[in-house]
Structure formats: structure tokens, C-alpha cells
Coordinates of C-alpha atoms in Angstrom, one line a residue:
Chain A
M1 CA 17.5 16.2 1.4
T2 CA 19.0 19.3 3.2
T3 CA 20.5 18.4 6.5
A4 CA 21.2 22.0 7.2
T5 CA 17.6 23.1 7.4
L6 CA 16.7 20.1 9.5
T7 CA 19.3 20.8 12.2
A8 CA 18.4 24.5 12.1
T9 CA 14.7 23.8 12.9
L10 CA 14.6 20.6 14.9
P11 CA 16.7 19.7 17.9
P12 CA 18.6 16.4 17.6
S13 CA 16.5 13.3 18.3
T14 CA 17.0 11.6 21.7
H15 CA 16.0 8.2 20.3
E16 CA 18.2 5.2 21.0
F17 CA 18.8 5.0 17.2
S18 CA 19.1 8.8 16.7
E19 CA 21.9 8.3 14.2
V20 CA 19.5 6.2 12.0
I21 CA 16.7 8.7 12.5
H22 CA 18.9 11.6 11.4
R23 CA 20.0 9.6 8.4
L24 CA 16.4 8.9 7.4
E25 CA 15.6 12.6 7.8
A26 CA 18.4 13.5 5.5
G27 CA 16.9 11.2 2.8
G28 CA 19.0 8.2 3.6
S29 CA 18.4 4.5 4.4
M30 CA 18.5 2.5 7.6
L31 CA 21.6 0.9 6.1
P32 CA 24.7 3.1 6.2
D33 CA 25.9 4.4 2.8
T34 CA 29.1 2.5 2.2
P35 CA 30.4 1.1 -1.2
D36 CA 30.6 -2.3 0.5
N37 CA 26.9 -2.2 1.5
L38 CA 25.9 -1.1 -1.9
K39 CA 27.8 -3.9 -3.6
Q40 CA 26.3 -6.4 -1.2
I41 CA 22.7 -5.3 -1.5
I42 CA 22.7 -4.9 -5.3
G43 CA 24.4 -8.3 -5.8
I44 CA 21.9 -10.0 -3.7
Y45 CA 18.9 -8.2 -5.4
K46 CA 20.2 -9.8 -8.6
A47 CA 20.5 -13.2 -6.9
Y48 CA 17.1 -12.9 -5.4
A49 CA 15.3 -11.7 -8.6
V50 CA 16.1 -14.8 -10.6
P51 CA 14.3 -17.3 -8.2
M52 CA 11.7 -14.6 -7.7
D53 CA 11.1 -14.7 -11.5
F54 CA 10.2 -18.3 -11.0
Y55 CA 8.2 -17.7 -7.8
W56 CA 5.8 -15.2 -9.3
R57 CA 5.2 -17.3 -12.4
D58 CA 4.5 -20.5 -10.5
L59 CA 2.4 -18.7 -7.9
L60 CA 0.1 -17.4 -10.7
Y61 CA 0.2 -20.8 -12.4
I62 CA -1.0 -22.5 -9.2
A63 CA -3.7 -19.8 -8.6
E64 CA -5.0 -19.8 -12.1
Q65 CA -4.4 -23.3 -13.5
V66 CA -3.7 -25.9 -10.9
F67 CA -6.5 -24.4 -8.7
L68 CA -8.2 -27.1 -6.6
N69 CA -6.4 -30.1 -7.9
P70 CA -6.7 -32.5 -4.9
L71 CA -3.4 -34.1 -5.7
P72 CA -1.2 -31.3 -7.0
A73 CA 1.9 -33.4 -7.3
F74 CA 3.1 -31.4 -10.3
K75 CA 2.3 -27.9 -9.2
Y76 CA 5.9 -26.8 -9.4
F77 CA 6.2 -28.0 -13.0
I78 CA 5.0 -24.8 -14.6
S79 CA 3.8 -24.8 -18.1
E80 CA 5.7 -23.2 -21.0
E81 CA 3.0 -20.7 -21.3
Y82 CA 3.8 -19.4 -17.8
L83 CA 7.5 -19.3 -18.5
D84 CA 6.8 -17.2 -21.6
R85 CA 4.2 -15.1 -19.9
P86 CA 5.3 -11.5 -20.4
N87 CA 6.1 -9.7 -17.2
A88 CA 3.9 -6.6 -17.1
Y89 CA 6.9 -4.4 -16.2
A90 CA 9.6 -5.7 -18.5
G91 CA 10.1 -6.0 -22.2
D92 CA 8.5 -4.2 -25.2
T93 CA 4.9 -4.9 -24.3
A94 CA 5.2 -3.6 -20.7
D95 CA 2.4 -1.6 -19.2
L96 CA 5.2 0.5 -17.7
R97 CA 8.7 -0.6 -18.5
I98 CA 10.8 -0.9 -15.4
W99 CA 13.4 -3.4 -16.5
R100 CA 14.9 -2.9 -20.0
G101 CA 15.4 -6.7 -20.4
E102 CA 13.0 -9.3 -21.9
A103 CA 9.6 -10.0 -20.5
D104 CA 9.7 -13.8 -20.5
A105 CA 11.5 -16.0 -17.9
H106 CA 15.1 -14.8 -17.2
P107 CA 17.7 -16.8 -19.2
E108 CA 19.6 -17.8 -16.0
L109 CA 16.4 -19.2 -14.7
R110 CA 15.8 -21.2 -17.8
A111 CA 19.3 -22.5 -17.8
F112 CA 19.0 -23.6 -14.2
M113 CA 15.7 -25.3 -14.8
E114 CA 17.2 -27.2 -17.7
K115 CA 20.5 -28.3 -16.3
G116 CA 20.3 -27.6 -12.6
E117 CA 23.3 -27.9 -10.2
V118 CA 24.3 -31.2 -11.6
N119 CA 24.8 -29.3 -14.9
R120 CA 23.2 -32.1 -16.9
K121 CA 20.2 -32.0 -19.1
L122 CA 17.8 -34.4 -17.4
P123 CA 14.0 -34.8 -17.4
K124 CA 12.3 -32.3 -15.1
L125 CA 11.1 -35.1 -12.8
L126 CA 14.6 -36.3 -12.1
H127 CA 15.8 -32.8 -11.3
H128 CA 12.9 -32.5 -9.0
L129 CA 13.4 -35.8 -7.2
W130 CA 17.1 -35.1 -6.8
H131 CA 16.1 -31.8 -5.3
D132 CA 17.9 -29.9 -8.0
R133 CA 15.4 -27.2 -8.3
V134 CA 14.0 -23.9 -7.1
N135 CA 12.7 -24.1 -3.6
M136 CA 9.1 -23.0 -4.3
E137 CA 8.1 -24.0 -0.7
F138 CA 9.7 -20.7 0.4
A139 CA 7.2 -18.7 -1.7
E140 CA 4.4 -20.8 -0.3
A141 CA 5.6 -20.1 3.2
C142 CA 5.5 -16.3 2.5
M143 CA 2.0 -16.7 1.1
E144 CA 0.9 -18.6 4.2
A145 CA 2.2 -15.9 6.4
M146 CA 0.1 -13.4 4.5
L147 CA -2.9 -15.6 4.7
W148 CA -2.6 -16.3 8.4
H149 CA -1.8 -12.8 9.7
E150 CA -5.2 -11.8 8.6
D151 CA -5.5 -8.6 10.7
I152 CA -3.1 -6.8 8.4
N153 CA -5.2 -6.8 5.2
P154 CA -8.7 -5.9 6.4
G155 CA -10.2 -4.8 3.0
F156 CA -9.0 -7.8 1.1
N157 CA -10.1 -10.2 3.8
A158 CA -13.5 -8.6 4.2
Y159 CA -14.0 -9.4 0.5
L160 CA -12.8 -13.0 0.9
D161 CA -15.6 -13.3 3.5
S162 CA -18.3 -11.7 1.4
E163 CA -21.3 -13.3 -0.2
E164 CA -20.1 -12.1 -3.6
Y165 CA -16.8 -13.9 -3.2
K166 CA -18.5 -17.1 -2.1
Q167 CA -20.7 -17.0 -5.2
N168 CA -17.8 -16.4 -7.5
S169 CA -15.9 -19.3 -5.8
D170 CA -18.9 -21.6 -6.0
R171 CA -19.2 -21.1 -9.7
A172 CA -15.5 -21.9 -10.2
I173 CA -15.6 -24.9 -7.9
R174 CA -18.6 -26.4 -9.7
A175 CA -17.0 -25.8 -13.1
Y176 CA -13.7 -27.3 -11.9
F177 CA -15.2 -30.5 -10.6
K178 CA -17.8 -30.9 -13.4
G179 CA -18.2 -34.6 -14.0
N180 CA -16.5 -35.6 -10.8
P181 CA -19.3 -36.7 -8.5
A182 CA -17.0 -37.6 -5.7
M183 CA -15.5 -34.1 -5.3
L184 CA -18.9 -32.5 -5.9
G185 CA -20.4 -34.6 -3.1
L186 CA -17.6 -33.7 -0.8
Y187 CA -18.1 -30.1 -1.6
K188 CA -21.8 -30.4 -0.7
L189 CA -20.9 -32.0 2.6
F190 CA -18.0 -29.6 3.5
P191 CA -18.4 -26.4 1.5
E192 CA -16.2 -24.4 3.9
M193 CA -13.3 -26.7 3.3
F194 CA -13.3 -25.9 -0.4
L195 CA -13.9 -22.2 0.2
E196 CA -10.9 -22.0 2.5
Q197 CA -8.7 -23.5 -0.2
V198 CA -9.9 -20.9 -2.7
K199 CA -9.1 -18.1 -0.3
K200 CA -5.6 -19.6 0.0
L201 CA -5.4 -19.6 -3.8
S202 CA -6.4 -15.9 -3.9
Y203 CA -3.3 -15.3 -1.7
Y204 CA -1.2 -17.2 -4.2
A205 CA -2.5 -14.7 -6.8
N206 CA -1.9 -11.8 -4.5
L207 CA 1.7 -12.7 -3.8
G208 CA 2.4 -13.6 -7.4
L209 CA 1.2 -10.2 -8.6
F210 CA 3.3 -8.6 -5.9
W211 CA 6.5 -10.3 -6.9
E212 CA 5.8 -9.8 -10.6
V213 CA 6.8 -6.2 -9.9
M214 CA 9.7 -6.7 -7.6
A215 CA 11.7 -9.0 -10.0
P216 CA 12.1 -6.4 -12.8
V217 CA 12.8 -3.7 -10.2
F218 CA 15.7 -5.7 -8.8
F219 CA 17.0 -6.7 -12.3
E220 CA 17.0 -3.0 -13.4
M221 CA 18.9 -2.0 -10.2
S222 CA 21.5 -4.7 -10.9
D223 CA 21.9 -3.5 -14.5
L224 CA 22.2 0.2 -13.4
Y225 CA 24.9 -0.8 -10.9
D226 CA 26.8 -2.7 -13.5
E227 CA 26.6 0.3 -15.8
G228 CA 28.0 2.5 -13.0
K229 CA 24.7 4.5 -12.8
M230 CA 23.8 3.5 -9.3
T231 CA 26.5 4.6 -6.9
T232 CA 25.1 5.1 -3.4
V233 CA 22.8 3.3 -1.0
P234 CA 20.3 6.2 -0.9
E235 CA 20.1 6.1 -4.7
A236 CA 19.3 2.4 -4.5
M237 CA 16.6 3.2 -1.9
E238 CA 15.2 6.0 -4.0
F239 CA 14.9 3.7 -7.0
L240 CA 12.8 1.4 -4.9
V241 CA 10.6 4.3 -3.6
N242 CA 9.9 5.3 -7.2
G243 CA 9.2 1.7 -8.1
I244 CA 6.7 1.4 -5.3
F245 CA 4.9 4.6 -6.4
A246 CA 4.9 3.8 -10.1
V247 CA 2.9 0.6 -9.7
A248 CA 1.0 1.5 -6.5
G249 CA -2.3 1.5 -8.4
R250 CA -1.8 -1.9 -10.2
P251 CA -4.9 -4.1 -9.7
I252 CA -4.7 -7.1 -7.4
Y253 CA -7.2 -9.8 -8.7
H254 CA -7.7 -13.5 -8.9
H255 CA -8.7 -15.1 -12.2
V256 CA -9.0 -18.9 -12.7
Y257 CA -8.9 -20.7 -16.0
I258 CA -11.1 -23.8 -16.4
D259 CA -11.5 -25.4 -19.8
G260 CA -10.3 -22.3 -21.4
E261 CA -12.8 -20.1 -19.7
C262 CA -11.9 -17.3 -17.2
Y263 CA -13.7 -17.2 -13.9
E264 CA -13.2 -13.9 -12.1
I265 CA -13.0 -14.9 -8.4
I266 CA -11.6 -11.4 -7.4
P267 CA -12.5 -9.1 -10.3
K268 CA -10.2 -6.1 -11.1
S269 CA -13.3 -3.9 -10.6
Q270 CA -13.0 -4.6 -6.8
A271 CA -10.3 -1.9 -7.0
F272 CA -7.8 -3.7 -4.9
T273 CA -4.4 -2.2 -5.4
W274 CA -0.8 -3.4 -5.4
L275 CA 0.3 -1.0 -2.6
Y276 CA -2.5 -1.4 -0.2
E277 CA -3.6 -5.0 -0.6
A278 CA -0.3 -6.7 -1.5
A279 CA 2.9 -4.7 -0.8
L280 CA 2.2 -3.2 2.6
P281 CA 0.6 -6.5 3.9
Y282 CA 3.5 -8.4 2.5
V283 CA 6.1 -6.3 4.3
E284 CA 4.3 -6.6 7.6
A285 CA 3.7 -10.4 7.2
V286 CA 7.1 -11.4 5.9
F287 CA 9.6 -8.8 6.9
Y288 CA 8.3 -8.2 10.4
R289 CA 6.1 -11.1 11.6
T290 CA 6.1 -14.5 9.8
A291 CA 6.1 -17.5 12.2
P292 CA 8.7 -18.6 14.8
F293 CA 11.3 -20.9 13.3
R294 CA 10.8 -24.4 14.5
G295 CA 14.5 -24.7 15.1
T296 CA 14.9 -21.7 17.4
K297 CA 11.6 -21.4 19.4
S298 CA 9.5 -23.8 21.4
Y299 CA 5.8 -23.9 20.5
N300 CA 5.2 -25.4 24.0
A301 CA 2.2 -23.5 25.3
Q302 CA 3.5 -23.7 28.9
A303 CA 6.9 -22.3 28.0
G304 CA 5.2 -19.1 26.7
Q305 CA 8.1 -18.4 24.3
I306 CA 5.7 -17.4 21.5
P307 CA 3.5 -14.4 21.9
A308 CA -0.3 -14.9 22.2
D309 CA -1.0 -12.0 19.9
Q310 CA -0.2 -12.2 16.3
K311 CA 0.7 -8.5 16.2
D312 CA 3.6 -9.2 18.6
F313 CA 5.2 -11.8 16.2
H314 CA 8.8 -10.8 15.4
Y315 CA 10.3 -13.6 13.3
G316 CA 10.6 -11.8 9.9
I317 CA 13.9 -11.3 8.1
L318 CA 14.5 -8.0 10.0
Y319 CA 14.8 -10.0 13.3
A320 CA 16.1 -13.3 12.1
D321 CA 19.2 -14.9 13.4
V322 CA 20.9 -15.9 10.2
F323 CA 23.9 -17.8 11.7
P324 CA 22.0 -21.2 12.0
V325 CA 21.1 -21.0 8.3
G326 CA 21.6 -24.4 6.7
S327 CA 20.6 -26.3 9.9
A328 CA 17.2 -28.0 10.6
G329 CA 14.2 -25.9 11.4
I330 CA 15.4 -22.6 9.8
P331 CA 13.0 -21.9 6.9
P332 CA 15.0 -19.1 5.2
T333 CA 17.6 -21.7 4.3
L334 CA 15.3 -22.5 1.4
L335 CA 15.7 -19.1 0.0
M336 CA 19.4 -18.8 0.7
Q337 CA 19.9 -22.1 -1.2
D338 CA 18.0 -20.6 -4.1
M339 CA 20.0 -17.4 -4.2
L340 CA 23.3 -19.3 -4.0
H341 CA 22.8 -20.4 -7.7
F342 CA 22.5 -17.0 -9.1
L343 CA 25.2 -14.9 -7.2
P344 CA 27.1 -12.4 -9.3
D345 CA 30.8 -13.2 -9.4
Y346 CA 31.8 -10.1 -7.4
L347 CA 29.8 -11.4 -4.5
V348 CA 31.3 -14.9 -4.6
E349 CA 34.7 -13.2 -4.6
E350 CA 33.7 -11.2 -1.6
Y351 CA 32.5 -14.2 0.3
Q352 CA 35.7 -16.1 -0.3
K353 CA 37.6 -13.3 1.5
H354 CA 35.5 -13.5 4.6
G355 CA 34.2 -15.9 7.2
R356 CA 35.0 -19.5 6.2
G357 CA 35.2 -18.6 2.5
E358 CA 33.1 -20.9 0.3
D359 CA 32.1 -23.1 3.3
D360 CA 29.8 -20.7 5.0
M361 CA 28.6 -18.8 1.9
L362 CA 25.0 -19.6 2.7
I363 CA 25.3 -17.7 6.0
Q364 CA 27.2 -14.8 4.5
L365 CA 24.7 -14.4 1.7
G366 CA 21.9 -14.7 4.3
I367 CA 23.4 -11.7 6.2
T368 CA 23.8 -9.8 3.0
F369 CA 20.1 -10.5 2.3
Q370 CA 19.2 -9.2 5.7
R371 CA 21.1 -6.0 4.9
S372 CA 19.3 -5.6 1.6
M373 CA 15.9 -6.1 3.2
Y374 CA 16.8 -3.3 5.7
N375 CA 17.2 -1.2 2.6
V376 CA 13.9 -2.3 1.1
T377 CA 12.2 -1.6 4.4
S378 CA 13.8 1.9 4.4
A379 CA 12.3 2.4 1.0
V380 CA 8.8 1.4 2.3
I381 CA 9.2 3.8 5.3
Q382 CA 10.3 6.6 3.0
A383 CA 7.4 5.9 0.6
L384 CA 4.9 5.9 3.4
R385 CA 6.4 9.2 4.7
T386 CA 6.1 10.7 1.2
A387 CA 2.5 9.4 0.8
L388 CA 1.1 10.3 4.2
L389 CA 3.4 13.0 5.6
Y390 CA 5.7 15.7 4.4
P391 CA 8.7 16.4 2.2
L392 CA 12.1 16.1 4.0
D393 CA 12.8 19.8 3.2
D394 CA 9.4 21.1 4.3
P395 CA 9.9 24.6 5.7
N396 CA 7.2 24.2 8.4
P397 CA 8.7 22.9 11.7
E398 CA 5.4 21.3 12.7
H399 CA 5.6 19.2 9.6
L400 CA 9.2 18.2 10.3
K401 CA 8.1 17.2 13.8
A402 CA 5.4 15.0 12.4
N403 CA 8.0 13.3 10.1
R404 CA 10.3 12.8 13.0
Q405 CA 7.6 11.3 15.1
F406 CA 6.7 8.9 12.3
F407 CA 10.4 7.8 11.8
E408 CA 10.8 7.3 15.5
Q409 CA 7.6 5.2 15.7
Q410 CA 8.9 3.0 12.9
I411 CA 12.3 2.6 14.4
D412 CA 10.8 1.8 17.8
R413 CA 10.0 -1.6 16.4
F414 CA 13.7 -2.4 16.2
K415 CA 14.3 -1.7 19.9
R416 CA 13.6 -5.3 20.8
P417 CA 16.8 -7.3 21.3
E418 CA 16.2 -9.7 18.4
A419 CA 16.2 -6.9 15.9
R420 CA 19.2 -6.7 13.6
L421 CA 19.2 -3.0 13.0
R422 CA 22.2 -2.5 15.3
D423 CA 24.1 -5.3 13.6
V424 CA 23.7 -4.0 10.1
Q425 CA 25.2 -0.7 11.1
D426 CA 28.5 -2.6 11.5
Q427 CA 30.5 -3.7 8.4
S428 CA 32.0 -6.6 10.3
Y429 CA 28.6 -8.3 10.7
R430 CA 28.9 -10.9 8.0
Chain B
M1 CA -25.1 27.7 -9.9
P2 CA -22.7 25.4 -11.7
S3 CA -22.0 21.8 -10.5
I4 CA -18.7 20.6 -8.9
V5 CA -17.7 19.1 -12.3
E6 CA -18.5 22.3 -14.2
I7 CA -16.4 24.4 -11.8
A8 CA -13.5 22.0 -12.1
V9 CA -13.7 22.1 -15.9
E10 CA -14.0 25.8 -16.2
T11 CA -11.3 26.7 -13.7
E12 CA -7.7 26.7 -14.8
G13 CA -5.2 24.3 -13.2
F14 CA -7.5 21.3 -12.8
S15 CA -7.0 19.6 -16.1
T16 CA -5.3 16.5 -14.6
L17 CA -8.1 16.1 -12.0
V18 CA -10.8 16.5 -14.7
A19 CA -9.1 14.0 -16.9
A20 CA -8.8 11.6 -14.0
V21 CA -12.4 12.0 -13.0
Q22 CA -13.4 11.2 -16.7
A23 CA -11.1 8.2 -16.9
A24 CA -12.5 6.8 -13.6
G25 CA -16.1 7.3 -14.9
L26 CA -17.1 9.5 -12.0
V27 CA -18.3 12.5 -14.0
D28 CA -22.0 11.7 -13.6
V29 CA -21.7 11.1 -9.9
L30 CA -20.0 14.4 -9.3
A31 CA -22.2 16.4 -11.7
T32 CA -25.5 15.3 -10.5
G33 CA -25.2 13.5 -7.1
G34 CA -24.5 15.1 -3.8
P35 CA -24.2 17.2 -1.9
F36 CA -20.5 16.4 -1.7
T37 CA -17.4 18.1 -0.2
V38 CA -14.5 17.7 -2.7
F39 CA -10.9 18.2 -1.9
A40 CA -9.5 19.0 -5.3
P41 CA -5.8 18.6 -6.0
T42 CA -4.3 21.1 -8.5
D43 CA -2.3 20.1 -11.5
D44 CA 0.8 20.9 -9.6
A45 CA -0.3 18.5 -6.9
F46 CA -0.5 15.7 -9.4
A47 CA 2.8 16.7 -10.9
K48 CA 4.5 16.1 -7.5
L49 CA 3.7 12.4 -7.7
P50 CA 6.6 10.2 -8.8
P51 CA 6.7 9.2 -12.5
G52 CA 4.5 6.4 -13.6
T53 CA 2.0 6.7 -10.7
V54 CA -0.7 8.6 -12.6
Q55 CA -0.2 6.5 -15.7
T56 CA -0.8 3.2 -13.8
L57 CA -3.9 4.6 -12.3
V58 CA -5.3 6.0 -15.5
D59 CA -4.7 2.6 -17.1
N60 CA -6.8 1.0 -14.3
P61 CA -10.1 3.0 -13.8
P62 CA -11.5 1.1 -10.7
Q63 CA -8.2 1.7 -8.8
L64 CA -8.1 5.4 -10.0
A65 CA -11.8 5.8 -8.9
R66 CA -10.9 4.5 -5.5
I67 CA -8.1 7.1 -5.0
L68 CA -10.4 9.8 -6.2
K69 CA -13.2 8.8 -3.9
Y70 CA -10.8 9.3 -1.0
H71 CA -11.0 13.0 -2.0
V72 CA -14.7 13.2 -1.7
V73 CA -16.9 13.4 1.5
A74 CA -20.7 13.2 1.6
G75 CA -22.4 16.4 2.7
S76 CA -21.4 20.1 2.4
W77 CA -18.6 20.9 4.8
R78 CA -17.4 24.5 4.8
K79 CA -14.3 25.5 6.6
A80 CA -16.4 27.0 9.4
D81 CA -18.3 23.6 9.8
L82 CA -15.0 21.8 10.3
S83 CA -13.6 23.8 13.2
S84 CA -14.7 21.2 15.7
T85 CA -14.0 18.1 13.5
D86 CA -10.9 16.0 13.6
T87 CA -11.7 13.5 10.9
L88 CA -14.2 13.0 8.0
T89 CA -15.0 9.7 6.5
S90 CA -14.4 9.7 2.7
L91 CA -16.6 8.0 0.1
E92 CA -13.7 5.5 -0.1
S93 CA -14.6 4.8 3.5
S94 CA -11.1 5.6 5.0
P95 CA -10.9 8.5 7.5
I96 CA -9.4 11.9 6.4
P97 CA -7.7 13.9 9.2
I98 CA -8.6 17.6 9.2
R99 CA -7.1 20.6 11.0
T100 CA -8.3 24.2 10.7
E101 CA -5.9 25.8 13.1
P102 CA -3.4 27.3 12.6
N103 CA -3.7 26.4 8.9
F104 CA -6.5 24.7 7.1
E105 CA -4.9 21.3 6.4
V106 CA -6.4 18.1 5.1
K107 CA -4.1 15.2 6.0
N108 CA -0.7 16.1 4.6
S109 CA -2.0 18.8 2.2
T110 CA -2.8 22.4 2.7
V111 CA -6.0 24.0 1.5
V112 CA -5.0 26.8 -0.9
A113 CA -8.6 28.0 -1.7
A114 CA -11.5 27.1 0.6
D115 CA -15.3 27.2 0.4
I116 CA -15.8 27.3 -3.4
E117 CA -19.6 26.9 -3.7
A118 CA -21.2 24.6 -6.3
D119 CA -24.8 23.7 -6.6
N120 CA -24.2 20.2 -5.4
G121 CA -21.6 20.8 -2.7
V122 CA -18.4 22.6 -1.9
I123 CA -14.9 22.5 -3.1
H124 CA -11.6 23.0 -1.2
V125 CA -8.5 23.2 -3.4
I126 CA -5.5 21.4 -2.0
D127 CA -1.8 21.4 -2.9
N128 CA -1.2 17.6 -2.6
V129 CA -2.9 14.4 -3.7
I130 CA -4.0 12.7 -0.5
L131 CA -3.7 9.0 0.0
M132 CA -5.3 6.5 2.3
G133 CA -3.5 4.8 5.2

């Protein structure tokens, strides 16, 4: 944290983003520390955490209960049991209490599910058909990005290809379709087709377990801010860093429940962990890579707009152009629409003062969200530096040089013109 | 000569490590198997981890065992044997970067006591818990 030692032992960085590098070296975030930035990111963490509380519950519901239903028309209609399911990091029964609030579904989420935007108590199905609901497709798109960018999760994917996994899946598939000769016959003819679906469901479980942690972290940050106990952007980043470490060793697993019996498709004993098999792959898949927006890039193979190598994909939130949010072919619109329902009042007031006021709120909150994800990514970079390299006040100049090199490498990824790192340095980017 | 586990139990400053090895069910492996090279973090090293980290691991033995296996390498590697080696492969199967000059460093930790002999291997005491990746 001591800038003085740093400047005394290392010459200034010559990196294009040297200002950001120096800020990271001083224990800061990629996002400048201003009260406005703090207000924006915390407000949006709160607005994000409520739909996320639905996402993780429904992801686990689909992975564990809906499983291989060939016509999963009601997969977004989660059971009461999954709404009541205690979050492992909130409430009195928590393994490690991160949020001081209750462990079951958030009250704002329950209220929205009951009455929706129309603010009328209607049957679930009508809310759904009127599209008055949480856009669960966004969570599935994130899951698909993790599934498809398979090079970033080698240990996990090696297990999904193992004989043991195939046997575990086989047992569950047979139990699920017991007494259904049509599906069992189809399974016999095309076993790979079913296996691929089970792999996808394992990623549902993976992402569900990842977000089960992030929701209480964001709720707690919002509460601390409201209580006046979180006052700077670096503090907000530090809270995330500690949150990441606290649950780094949480098991990632996939259990399926068929006729009340548990089938362990990925057992906890495989020793997959939250940090290595969920959090880091998620950040790479969703923040950096994802897939090109259908509304901004041509998939035409002759046009060559989209890279041939998956590692060169740069369509995540850190690169996204948020201005066309709300128009066709821009997937993050789904999330922006979800967060719109749960904005704290202070952010709504803020948006009314800028841009086109309430009319372009979706875009303004999208840009706020981008800011907040630059702060989350900063936390990931600082956590990696803590885990793999050296303290920021290390007296050994060689160690500081290694830290510098690491930060510069990370920031190199934002040199490409699409990256929004430069924009978020500027308060007028809204 | 005592085994790796016996040395850890009898030496002061390794109570967290010993408790972790017990929680992870690795006592038998480290007491009778081998030979191993163990990079043993001190209690102070564990105390440097942010709050909650150790608790979550102790609650989940397979995950804890995986982190501990990253501190163990097959074979007896004394400091002198490592002078021409850049990396070792841990029992966890991830690589561990090693430097012996100017200081004896294992990944981002420094060896504070090297070449402690046990009857089934050798122990190097380190000042940080090391992590894969």
C-alpha cells in the first residue's frame, strides 16, 4: 500500500496505461477512486445481486432436478424448495457468513416474482408469457460461454471426458428414463448426444455454485455502503479480494436428484474448487471472451471479422459497446433489463440527471455495470497477484519487478481498441 | 530417523500444517510413503492467508488435500540437487517454479530452513503457502 517505497525502488512504468499500473501497485483498482464511481458500482452490485439470487437458484434447480427433461418448458419455474434453499454464505446456517441477511430468496426477488412489472398478482404462467420475469436466458448464455471456451478449464473438462464421468452419467441417465423405452432406445442409438447434455448440465451446476457466492458478497457490500462503512473504491475491491479467498476452496460438484435419490455425477471428492474450476474460468469466459454479438459482428467466414482462435475472442463486458443496449442482437440487454427492476433509488436519481434521463436508463446502467465489472476484474487481478506473486510493499526490488510485469501483462489485454479501460477512466463516460 | 510427519509434529511452529494434514487425511501417506520432498509452510505463513480461507478448506477435506499435495514432490530433492532445476512437478500435478540463486525461493515463497532430513524424504520450510496457477 505504500507508494513511497514503490517509487523509491522501481522506475515509473512506461506502459501505455502507466497511470493504471501505478494505481494497481499502490493497492488500487483499474477504476479511479471517486465517490461517483463508488456510488455507481455499489448501486449496480445491489441491482445485479437480486436477479443473480434467482440465477443461481434456477441454475442448480435445472442441473439437479430438471436434468434431462426432453421438453423443459417449465425449467424457469423453480420449485419453492429452491427458493427457500439456504445460501451457503448467508443467514444463520451459513458455512461462512458473508451476508448478514437471510439465507433464502431475497425479498425483492420474491416480490418481483409474485407481482412483476405489471404490479399485479397473476399466475406464474401469465407473468412468464407476458415476459414479465427474470431473463434466465442470460444466465444460460454465460453457462454456454463457459462450456464452449473449453481450453480455459482443463482439469474440469478432462474429468467430463473421463470414463468415470461417463459411468456416473450413464447411471443417472438410465435412472432418469426408467420406464421410458423411447428415450432409453434413443440413448442406446446416440449415447454421445445424451452425454453432451449431461456435460452442459454440469456447467449449469458449476455456474450456479459460482453465483451462489457472488450474490451474498454483493448484498453485503451494498449494506456496508448504506451503513457508511464502505467509503472508497479500493475498499470495495479489497472486500471482493477477501471474498474470493474466503471461499476459494469451496467444492464444485454436480449432484442430480431422481426419485428422491442423489446421483453424484461430479462428486465433491474430485477436489474441484470454486477458485480454479469456477471463478477463474468464469472471468475468462464471460468478462473477456464470450461470443460476438449477432448485432455488431458478421459471422460471415469470408469477411473474417471473427477470430479463428477462441483465445482471441474479445466480446466480454470489458470490451462491450454498451450504447446499442436495447436494440436487436445485443445479448447483455437481457441482464440490463433484469437489473432495471432492482436499482436503488440513489442510482435512479443519478440517471435522471444524465443522458436522456429515464429514457436511456438501460444504457446508463449498462455503462455503470461495465465500470463495476472493471472493479471486479481488478479484484481478480489483485487476488491472483496475492496468491501467485508478492505483497505490494515487498522490500525486495526483484519481487516488485515481478509484480509490475504481472500487472503490465494483465493490462496489455486492454490495449486493443475495443477495450473500455480508457473510457472508464473518464467520469463523463455514461 | 523420524518420518516427515513426526518432524512436523515435534517441531514448533507447524501446528496449522499438522492439523491440515490430519484434516485432509494425508497423515498415513506422509508418514509411511515416499520418498517425498515437502515444502512446509509455517504457522505464520498460514496466518497470512485472508480470513475464512483456511476454514473453508478444513471444512472440505478433498479440496484441502489438493492444496497440500501442491506442497509435496515425489523424490528427495535437496537444495544442491535443485541448482539446475527450474520447475518440479507436484503431487497435485501442477508445476512448482524453483530458484536457488540468489535466494532459495519456491514460487512466491522463500525457503527459511532447507534440507531437513527425514527417513522418508526431505523438508524445506517456507514462509508462504503456495498456490497452483
